Amino acid sequence: MSLVSFVKVNHTNHDQLKQAIVDSLNLIHYRPPSKLENIVIKPNMCYYWDYSTGQTTDPRLVAALIEILREKTSPEIGISIVESDASAMKCKYAFKFLGYEKLSQKYNVRLVNLSEDKSDPVEVTAGGQSFSFMVPRIIQNADLKINVTKIKYSLQKIKITCALKNIFGCNPYPKKFRYHPKIDEAIVAINKAMKFDLCIVDGNIVSGIQPCRLGLVMASRDPVAVDVAAAKIAGENPNRIRFIRLASVEGLGKTSFISKGVPIGYFQARYPRKNAQKKLMSKAYNIVTSIGLGKRLGLE
Amino acid sequence: MKKIGLGIIGLGYIGKVHLRNSLKLTDANLVAVSDISKRSLNEAKKDGAKKTYTSYEKLLKDPQVDAVVIALPTHLHFECAKRAAEAKKHILLEKPIARNVAEAEEIVSAAQRNAVRLMIGYPLRFNKVMIPVKEQIKSGFLGDVEVAHAINVGSGPFYHRAQDYAPSPVPEWWFKKELTGGGALIDLGSHMINLFRWYFGEITDIKSHLGYRFNLDLEDHAICIAQFESGTTGVINVGWFSQKYQVKVELFGTVEHVIASNIPPNRMIAAAQMLIMNNSTFWQPHVAELGYFVNCIANDIQPSPSGKDGLKDLEAIESAYKNPIQLNS
């Protein structure tokens, strides 16, 4: 079974975030490979919402991770932070507005817009569906790929966003909404095309029915186990989330895991969960927009 | 009585609001719309626009158009408003009047030279909760208003946009100072400065503190302190940094205090209103604003807020930019 660590962050400052990452990695017995030349970090960026909304990875946590990686490997190690353009988000602005441009200057790390980077086509299937993705060279050539993601509710039928969904953002094709009719299969397929080595979850601020300072850092090598844990924390049944089940069937990881650190119940009790009214509203929104009434009702 | 022939130039976010509202007017006909997006023009045609043009120059040559609503990005106001005035079309120009005072002066002077009416789009002036405040000041109910706060905080250009279920990016001109003339202060501050000038008279001094949370080249929030000729000191707080929208004024008089807040209806109520009325109460001030503009044209009345108001608002904003309050972080 996979190991998933749960560490509590008491105060949001650089030292505590750094210590929380170190502890979370120690709990899963993670050591970076000794011979590394280049590392890719994929934070979660979503539109231009800043970290305080719980929607995007806190650049301070990424900064702490960069320091740890350089301390454990070499101060000269090449590190790239990657993201791609999306339907409503331009990478160049997201990097700037969300604080990654400053981080890049301070820590001498590269910011890479995957939509503009060289990439190669890859055919991949998941759940009986075939996909053709462009896989960026920087991801193909990285010695270590780290997924630094969030836990948040998703308006779409996928219910939650965490490790597996974040890799969807490595797809260089900007109009990602076009995958929405087959979103579960697309998420799994892209994770098959681009396998990441390590997941770190920035659960310091999470986005439930409202943002909440949950003070959590999670780590695992297994993205499926991370998503199962995230679903449980968010009050969703992981067995009813199709992309998680499919990812497990497709061999991306295991749905059972061994917890290390703070008991998961501590975070489950504090996550700002949907109540019955919110669940109903969410269903109504999905129905209204799916039948094309969203614009008529001023929801789009 | 002849109906006023209306043309709408620009079918972005606010242009579409004007399009929807113009179709409700009884004393005006929506004659034509113009935009560079063929998709927006096709949608406008479906909504009821009779003629569509891909260039505003062609719309301005249309003899059936008596007046235009200019809802273009700020950097295009100068050229478009001047040409509209030269084509003898009355103008409702979205705020801010222009990127800078020099352009604004030209626009005002072009309107005067060509004897056309020029109104600036400030919907708060037509807001049902903001109008009674003016009456309370005028009647003496509040006593002397010593201090007034204005708040206009929201997500500004970061408002999440979508077209036919597909999310669409923020138009990039929003992030270029040379195209906008500034950030939250010129965008949202212009609303509040105009409202306070209406309440308290001209500004005699103004200073500003600007904030840059999102690392933009232009400010994403601003706090201004302004002295008005009435003796009121105004604190104007505007920002693009919040997902929560709030527009509010708080007036502290020697006798009474008053708070007026423009609260959008919750999404369920707004959706129900859209379904029944094809509009929501949130857009009531825009409906009233357009109706007032048409009425001014029909009756040959100088609209208020006028072009000169827009110019004075911009003079105050430029002055605020030039007089920074530095705080140590």
XYZ file of C-alpha atoms in Angstrom:
629
model
C 0.000 0.000 0.000
C 1.073 3.563 -0.606
C 2.111 5.932 2.134
C 0.378 9.285 2.546
C 1.592 11.753 5.160
C -0.486 14.407 6.903
C 1.336 17.242 8.656
C -0.157 20.172 10.536
C 1.097 23.725 9.862
C 0.388 25.967 12.821
C 1.529 29.316 11.430
C 1.943 30.353 7.811
C 5.539 31.465 7.742
C 8.497 30.316 5.699
C 10.129 28.250 8.442
C 6.956 26.396 9.387
C 6.029 25.677 5.788
C 9.527 24.392 5.156
C 9.478 22.218 8.253
C 6.046 20.846 7.303
C 7.334 19.795 3.877
C 10.427 18.197 5.416
C 8.265 16.311 7.933
C 5.784 15.191 5.280
C 8.595 13.835 3.108
C 10.276 12.096 6.039
C 7.010 10.396 6.980
C 6.800 8.755 3.558
C 10.550 8.022 3.646
C 11.160 10.171 0.584
C 14.687 11.123 -0.446
C 15.302 12.849 -3.773
C 17.526 10.835 -6.157
C 21.172 11.716 -5.681
C 21.914 12.401 -9.347
C 19.627 15.131 -10.547
C 20.080 17.776 -13.190
C 16.671 19.225 -13.655
C 13.494 19.289 -11.643
C 10.023 20.283 -12.771
C 7.515 21.656 -10.275
C 3.884 21.911 -11.307
C 1.930 24.149 -8.922
C -1.824 24.523 -9.210
C -2.778 27.758 -10.915
C -6.391 28.456 -11.566
C -7.347 31.633 -13.368
C -5.791 34.580 -11.490
C -7.137 33.686 -8.042
C -4.395 34.177 -5.518
C -3.384 31.677 -2.835
C -5.635 33.253 -0.188
C -8.686 31.926 -2.044
C -7.497 28.341 -1.622
C -7.637 27.907 -5.389
C -3.931 28.164 -6.180
C -0.665 26.943 -4.719
C 0.961 29.376 -2.311
C 4.274 30.512 -3.863
C 5.728 30.620 -0.337
C 5.284 26.848 -0.091
C 6.955 26.417 -3.479
C 9.802 28.657 -2.285
C 10.265 26.460 0.779
C 10.269 23.354 -1.423
C 12.917 24.865 -3.711
C 15.158 25.518 -0.708
C 14.722 21.926 0.519
C 15.498 20.488 -2.915
C 18.630 22.591 -3.245
C 19.771 21.707 0.260
C 19.238 17.983 -0.373
C 20.721 17.920 -3.885
C 22.829 20.790 -5.138
C 22.481 24.583 -4.906
C 22.967 24.693 -8.688
C 20.222 22.249 -9.556
C 18.022 23.481 -12.401
C 14.441 23.958 -11.324
C 11.548 24.886 -13.603
C 8.050 25.874 -12.562
C 5.610 24.865 -15.265
C 2.053 25.754 -16.189
C 0.103 26.058 -19.423
C -2.334 28.560 -20.858
C -5.972 27.752 -20.220
C -9.223 28.961 -21.736
C -9.400 31.963 -19.415
C -5.854 32.111 -18.044
C -2.707 33.313 -19.736
C 0.374 31.831 -18.162
C 2.474 34.995 -18.467
C -0.072 36.858 -16.366
C -0.688 34.024 -13.918
C 3.050 33.807 -13.171
C 3.152 37.548 -12.603
C -0.065 38.073 -10.670
C 0.259 35.028 -8.431
C 3.776 35.893 -7.271
C 5.773 33.327 -9.277
C 7.670 35.934 -11.264
C 9.080 37.363 -7.998
C 9.842 33.833 -6.803
C 11.662 33.093 -10.050
C 13.854 36.151 -9.633
C 14.616 35.450 -5.970
C 15.433 31.744 -6.374
C 16.745 31.767 -9.933
C 14.236 29.219 -11.194
C 12.761 29.091 -14.703
C 9.121 29.785 -15.386
C 7.926 27.753 -18.337
C 4.714 28.212 -20.258
C 4.122 24.692 -21.535
C 1.863 26.035 -24.284
C 4.915 27.712 -25.793
C 7.455 24.977 -25.044
C 8.522 22.278 -27.482
C 6.424 19.149 -27.218
C 5.816 15.817 -28.913
C 2.567 14.007 -29.677
C 1.621 10.976 -27.631
C -1.345 8.649 -28.164
C -2.865 7.364 -24.953
C -6.067 5.587 -23.963
C -8.028 5.617 -20.740
C -11.408 4.069 -19.987
C -11.692 2.960 -23.594
C -11.240 6.495 -24.933
C -8.286 7.490 -27.093
C -6.526 10.816 -26.711
C -3.694 12.523 -28.484
C -1.751 14.895 -26.247
C 1.322 16.972 -26.833
C 3.813 16.145 -24.078
C 6.185 19.033 -23.361
C 9.878 18.191 -23.723
C 10.691 19.799 -20.399
C 8.451 17.244 -18.695
C 9.815 14.360 -20.773
C 13.395 15.313 -19.891
C 12.973 16.135 -16.192
C 14.804 13.895 -13.711
C 12.258 14.652 -11.029
C 8.682 15.853 -11.473
C 6.843 17.230 -8.469
C 3.114 17.928 -8.423
C 2.393 20.678 -5.853
C -1.362 20.809 -5.787
C -4.411 21.959 -3.812
C -7.554 20.376 -2.396
C -10.673 22.060 -3.687
C -14.199 21.419 -4.776
C -14.840 21.474 -8.484
C -18.028 22.770 -10.067
C -17.802 20.103 -12.727
C -18.931 16.538 -12.265
C -15.438 15.524 -11.109
C -16.346 16.854 -7.616
C -12.802 17.498 -6.342
C -9.505 18.751 -7.686
C -6.236 17.504 -6.231
C -3.238 15.579 -7.592
C -4.584 13.899 -10.745
C -6.560 16.924 -11.952
C -3.580 19.263 -11.486
C -1.614 17.362 -14.148
C -4.412 18.212 -16.572
C -2.785 21.658 -16.486
C 0.337 20.195 -18.137
C -1.646 19.788 -21.354
C -0.256 22.566 -23.548
C -3.546 22.895 -25.466
C -5.208 26.008 -24.001
C -8.886 25.279 -24.714
C -9.122 22.636 -22.046
C -12.882 23.004 -21.653
C -13.172 20.968 -24.867
C -12.185 17.890 -22.863
C -15.031 18.405 -20.401
C -17.441 15.917 -22.044
C -14.836 13.177 -21.373
C -13.148 14.817 -18.428
C -12.673 11.681 -16.292
C -10.958 9.775 -19.077
C -8.932 12.855 -20.106
C -7.585 13.353 -16.562
C -6.477 9.747 -16.338
C -5.039 9.718 -19.861
C -2.893 12.774 -19.280
C -1.574 11.299 -16.040
C -0.601 8.194 -18.008
C 1.191 10.375 -20.538
C 3.003 12.436 -17.893
C 3.770 10.509 -14.735
C 4.935 12.619 -11.818
C 7.235 11.261 -9.137
C 5.966 13.052 -6.059
C 2.824 14.856 -4.890
C 2.857 17.541 -2.262
C -0.508 19.001 -1.322
C -0.681 22.628 -0.240
C -3.651 22.240 2.076
C -2.697 25.206 4.213
C -5.625 27.132 2.757
C -8.235 24.958 1.080
C -11.253 25.857 -0.988
C -14.388 24.173 0.242
C -17.728 25.972 0.255
C -15.536 28.857 1.337
C -11.776 29.199 1.786
C -10.480 27.849 5.084
C -7.077 27.747 6.728
C -6.833 24.002 7.220
C -3.089 24.046 7.948
C -2.353 20.796 6.103
C 0.623 19.598 4.101
C 0.247 16.165 2.539
C 2.806 14.128 0.608
C 2.859 10.856 -1.279
C 4.422 9.197 -4.274
C 0.981 7.929 -5.280
C -1.402 10.458 -6.913
C -4.395 8.119 -6.645
C -3.876 7.639 -2.914
C -3.530 11.414 -2.527
C -6.826 11.979 -4.339
C -8.577 9.339 -2.235
C -7.309 11.083 0.904
C -8.322 14.495 -0.474
C -11.822 13.239 -1.304
C -12.223 11.845 2.199
C -11.071 15.139 3.738
C -13.538 17.062 1.536
C -16.406 14.775 2.554
C -16.763 13.071 -0.818
C -16.886 9.327 -1.316
C -13.804 8.484 -3.429
C -15.531 5.372 -4.758
C -18.104 7.631 -6.399
C -15.506 9.766 -8.169
C -15.053 8.198 -11.565
C -11.602 9.521 -12.459
C -10.140 8.190 -9.193
C -11.564 4.714 -9.787
C -10.409 4.799 -13.393
C -6.902 5.970 -12.435
C -6.604 3.017 -10.096
C -7.806 0.576 -12.779
C -5.323 2.082 -15.237
C -2.475 1.450 -12.786
C -1.676 5.015 -11.762
C -1.863 4.178 -8.064
C -3.811 2.547 -5.292
C -7.061 3.575 -3.641
C -5.954 2.241 -0.256
C -3.113 3.798 1.661
C -1.304 3.901 4.974
C -1.709 7.218 6.795
C 1.297 8.752 8.502
C 1.373 11.741 10.823
C -1.702 13.586 12.087
C -4.883 11.438 11.819
C -6.911 12.293 8.705
C -10.010 12.790 10.895
C -8.483 15.995 12.285
C -8.592 17.594 8.810
C -11.892 15.956 7.814
C -13.578 17.621 10.779
C -12.284 21.055 9.766
C -12.797 21.059 6.009
C -15.547 23.518 4.955
C -17.890 20.938 3.468
C -20.932 21.349 1.277
C -24.242 21.258 3.121
C -27.431 19.874 1.555
C -28.424 23.293 0.194
C -25.036 23.810 -1.479
C -25.141 20.309 -2.966
C -28.584 21.070 -4.406
C -27.400 24.444 -5.759
C -24.375 22.776 -7.329
C -26.611 20.163 -9.034
C -29.025 22.868 -10.234
C -26.124 24.916 -11.633
C -24.772 21.893 -13.512
C -28.191 21.105 -14.995
C -28.919 24.715 -15.980
C -25.548 25.240 -17.666
C -25.521 21.814 -19.326
C -28.869 22.512 -21.054
C -27.601 25.881 -22.271
C -29.690 28.112 -20.010
C -26.689 29.616 -18.216
C -26.401 32.671 -20.439
C -30.145 33.324 -20.410
C -30.098 33.329 -16.601
C -27.012 35.500 -16.318
C -24.896 32.671 -14.883
C -22.293 32.801 -17.669
C -42.647 62.048 -31.573
C -39.730 60.605 -33.504
C -37.885 57.857 -31.693
C -34.176 58.372 -31.108
C -32.062 56.090 -33.291
C -29.410 54.447 -31.120
C -26.127 52.870 -32.090
C -23.941 50.842 -29.740
C -20.213 50.824 -30.369
C -18.429 47.945 -28.675
C -20.062 44.702 -27.551
C -17.839 43.734 -24.666
C -19.201 43.131 -21.190
C -20.866 46.526 -20.687
C -21.759 46.968 -24.354
C -23.909 43.841 -24.123
C -25.643 45.296 -21.057
C -26.467 48.450 -23.059
C -27.670 46.310 -25.955
C -30.080 44.405 -23.701
C -31.297 47.620 -22.057
C -31.701 49.564 -25.309
C -34.245 47.010 -26.506
C -36.475 47.909 -23.554
C -36.688 51.630 -24.321
C -39.993 52.929 -25.656
C -38.663 56.253 -26.951
C -35.607 54.884 -28.764
C -34.875 52.351 -31.477
C -31.732 50.302 -31.489
C -30.629 50.898 -35.073
C -27.161 49.414 -35.244
C -24.257 47.920 -33.344
C -20.583 47.694 -34.167
C -17.803 45.452 -32.951
C -14.757 43.767 -34.426
C -16.076 40.364 -33.306
C -18.395 38.806 -35.897
C -19.578 36.364 -33.283
C -20.736 39.224 -31.021
C -22.418 40.902 -33.986
C -24.306 37.725 -34.876
C -25.467 37.372 -31.287
C -26.564 41.024 -31.279
C -28.535 40.429 -34.464
C -30.307 37.504 -32.830
C -31.028 39.709 -29.811
C -32.684 42.368 -31.996
C -30.041 44.679 -33.496
C -31.212 45.620 -37.001
C -27.849 46.501 -38.543
C -24.363 45.331 -37.647
C -21.037 46.869 -38.590
C -17.517 45.610 -38.125
C -16.230 49.198 -37.962
C -17.673 52.065 -35.966
C -16.827 54.491 -38.762
C -19.573 52.851 -40.856
C -22.034 53.022 -37.991
C -21.280 56.731 -37.570
C -22.189 57.305 -41.245
C -25.608 55.689 -40.761
C -28.180 58.528 -41.025
C -30.690 56.601 -38.921
C -28.352 56.746 -35.917
C -28.951 59.887 -33.828
C -26.929 58.927 -30.777
C -24.278 56.402 -29.855
C -23.247 54.521 -26.755
C -19.478 54.129 -26.769
C -18.511 51.052 -24.770
C -14.980 50.524 -26.037
C -11.722 49.966 -24.142
C -10.501 53.262 -22.664
C -7.680 53.829 -25.170
C -10.218 53.903 -28.003
C -12.499 56.527 -26.396
C -10.533 59.511 -27.701
C -10.663 58.695 -31.409
C -14.150 57.226 -31.378
C -15.770 60.016 -29.346
C -14.164 62.708 -31.529
C -15.373 61.009 -34.701
C -18.848 60.516 -33.256
C -19.023 64.235 -32.421
C -17.824 65.158 -35.908
C -20.529 62.885 -37.337
C -23.035 64.905 -35.243
C -24.040 61.946 -33.100
C -24.949 62.527 -29.457
C -22.750 60.456 -27.172
C -23.093 58.340 -24.049
C -19.455 57.529 -23.336
C -18.554 54.868 -20.792
C -16.349 55.986 -17.913
C -13.538 56.924 -17.592
C -13.922 59.605 -20.230
C -10.370 58.979 -21.486
C -6.886 57.849 -20.475
C -5.747 61.336 -19.538
C -6.887 64.937 -19.140
C -5.489 66.046 -22.498
C -7.613 63.479 -24.345
C -10.644 64.275 -22.197
C -10.344 68.005 -22.981
C -10.282 67.208 -26.700
C -13.378 65.037 -26.406
C -15.309 67.717 -24.505
C -14.250 70.378 -26.947
C -15.191 68.208 -29.977
C -18.675 67.723 -28.503
C -19.041 71.495 -27.931
C -17.744 72.376 -31.394
C -20.215 70.029 -33.050
C -23.125 70.912 -30.745
C -23.757 67.327 -29.657
C -24.728 66.152 -26.175
C -22.027 64.271 -24.296
C -22.851 62.200 -21.233
C -20.496 59.978 -19.246
C -21.690 56.571 -18.079
C -21.804 56.621 -14.277
C -24.671 54.283 -13.327
C -24.322 54.994 -9.591
C -25.875 58.383 -10.326
C -29.050 56.481 -11.289
C -28.918 54.001 -8.460
C -32.026 53.836 -6.296
C -30.017 53.654 -3.070
C -27.529 56.415 -3.962
C -30.074 59.024 -5.101
C -31.819 59.423 -1.682
C -28.410 60.151 -0.093
C -28.140 63.248 -2.268
C -31.578 64.315 -1.002
C -30.531 63.739 2.619
C -27.454 65.949 2.161
C -29.452 68.656 0.399
C -32.286 68.691 2.946
C -29.930 69.059 5.920
C -31.098 65.768 7.438
C -27.492 64.709 8.037
C -26.308 68.117 9.270
C -22.883 68.974 7.870
C -21.225 65.889 6.450
C -17.799 65.964 8.046
C -16.455 62.649 6.808
C -17.587 60.372 3.979
C -16.326 56.937 3.007
C -16.762 55.372 -0.404
C -16.012 51.732 -1.081
C -15.935 50.078 -4.479
C -14.140 46.776 -4.140
C -14.507 43.712 -6.329
C -12.554 41.638 -8.785
C -12.454 44.375 -11.455
C -11.089 42.986 -14.722
C -10.488 39.642 -13.010
C -14.238 39.047 -13.062
C -14.559 35.531 -14.451
C -15.838 35.771 -18.012
C -17.419 33.118 -20.174
C -19.014 32.902 -23.554
C -21.332 30.002 -24.362
C -19.986 27.951 -21.465
C -16.379 28.479 -22.568
C -14.315 30.561 -20.138
C -12.697 33.516 -21.869
C -9.565 35.404 -20.836
C -9.433 38.931 -19.452
C -8.818 41.244 -22.438
C -5.128 42.098 -22.252
C -5.603 45.844 -22.657
C -6.710 45.858 -19.033
C -3.136 45.175 -17.929
C -1.425 47.884 -19.953
C -1.186 51.258 -18.312
C -0.655 53.048 -21.596
C -4.042 51.740 -22.735
C -6.053 52.237 -19.552
C -4.468 55.327 -18.036
C -4.213 53.520 -14.701
C -5.620 50.699 -12.595
C -8.327 50.438 -9.974
C -8.217 54.169 -9.222
C -9.185 55.306 -12.710
C -11.471 52.296 -13.282
C -13.470 52.210 -10.047
C -12.334 55.462 -8.435
C -13.913 57.426 -11.267
C -17.351 56.128 -10.173
C -16.871 57.145 -6.563
C -15.174 60.468 -7.262
C -18.017 61.417 -9.566
C -20.599 60.390 -6.967
C -18.854 62.368 -4.218
C -18.464 65.424 -6.468
C -22.228 65.214 -7.036
C -22.779 65.000 -3.282
C -20.194 67.476 -1.989
C -19.062 69.724 -4.846
C -15.601 70.187 -6.308
C -12.436 68.618 -4.942
C -9.927 71.120 -3.592
C -7.179 68.640 -2.694
C -6.619 64.917 -3.165
C -3.916 62.391 -2.302
C -3.676 58.671 -2.861
C -2.043 55.520 -1.576
C -1.727 52.852 -4.259
C -1.397 49.084 -3.720
C 0.026 46.351 -5.933
C -0.977 42.943 -4.529
C -1.044 41.294 -7.965
C 2.338 42.662 -9.090
C 0.729 44.502 -11.990
C 2.335 47.569 -13.531
C -0.757 49.450 -12.425
C -2.422 49.631 -9.027
C -4.940 46.963 -8.039
C -6.153 49.022 -5.117
C -6.137 52.636 -4.043
C -7.150 54.729 -1.092
C -7.710 58.421 -1.734
C -8.215 61.200 0.736
C -10.007 64.134 -0.813
C -11.073 67.525 0.477
C -14.334 68.848 -0.992
C -15.445 72.448 -1.263
C -18.373 71.681 1.080
C -15.808 71.015 3.832
C -16.343 67.243 3.729
C -13.296 65.023 3.859
C -13.779 61.950 1.694
C -11.968 58.646 1.922
C -12.314 56.640 -1.272
C -11.315 53.010 -1.163
C -11.311 51.043 -4.414
C -9.857 47.683 -5.378
C -9.710 44.827 -7.849
C -8.364 42.371 -5.315
C -11.496 40.750 -3.924
C -13.843 38.045 -5.181
C -16.567 39.734 -3.149
C -18.247 42.752 -4.729
C -19.153 45.735 -2.595
C -20.153 49.267 -3.470
C -21.029 51.368 -0.459
C -21.026 54.919 0.839
C -21.037 55.918 4.505
C -21.671 59.531 5.402
C -21.044 60.896 8.875
C -22.856 64.165 9.457
C -23.010 66.381 12.519
C -26.625 65.225 13.033
C -27.061 61.819 11.375
C -25.139 59.037 9.697
C -26.228 57.203 6.588
C -25.026 54.037 4.859
C -26.064 53.208 1.310
C -24.994 49.945 -0.222
C -25.451 48.593 -3.722
C -25.901 44.902 -3.039
C -26.271 42.554 -5.999
C -29.143 40.075 -5.660
C -28.143 36.504 -4.858
C -27.635 34.282 -7.883
C -30.955 32.442 -7.537
C -32.947 35.687 -7.404
C -30.888 37.185 -10.236
C -31.466 34.026 -12.340
C -35.225 34.183 -11.656
C -35.281 37.891 -12.591
C -33.377 37.153 -15.794
C -35.839 34.387 -16.667
C -38.933 36.506 -16.039
C -37.803 40.033 -16.995
C -34.708 39.334 -19.131
C -32.915 41.659 -16.713
C -31.939 41.777 -13.061
C -32.407 44.553 -10.504
C -28.610 44.840 -10.448
C -28.794 46.427 -13.896
C -31.621 48.851 -12.984
C -29.251 51.867 -12.818
C -27.969 51.109 -16.330
C -31.536 50.944 -17.656
C -32.338 54.263 -15.956
C -29.095 55.814 -17.209
C -29.778 54.936 -20.843
C -33.417 56.032 -20.550
C -32.290 59.387 -19.109
C -29.753 59.880 -21.908
C -32.394 59.250 -24.568
C -34.784 61.610 -22.780
C -32.128 64.362 -22.718
C -31.572 63.970 -26.480
C -35.297 63.942 -27.213
C -35.891 67.091 -25.139
C -32.608 68.859 -25.969
C -31.398 68.923 -22.364
C -27.745 68.845 -21.292
C -27.260 65.466 -19.589
C -25.599 65.099 -16.216
C -23.041 63.649 -15.607
C -21.745 65.604 -18.568
C -18.481 65.442 -20.473
C -17.197 68.269 -18.278
C -17.973 66.130 -15.213
C -15.975 63.294 -16.726
C -13.112 65.720 -17.338
C -13.193 67.037 -13.754
C -13.258 63.484 -12.399
C -10.202 62.672 -14.467
C -8.424 65.849 -13.332
C -8.973 64.730 -9.733
C -7.694 61.245 -10.534
C -4.572 62.571 -12.255
C -3.987 64.807 -9.254
C -4.390 61.807 -6.912
C -1.810 59.839 -8.933
C 0.594 62.779 -8.683
C 0.174 63.157 -4.898
C 1.060 59.816 -3.356
C 0.890 58.995 0.333
C 3.828 56.712 1.088
C 3.423 54.152 3.850
C 6.240 52.020 5.176
C 5.499 48.314 4.781
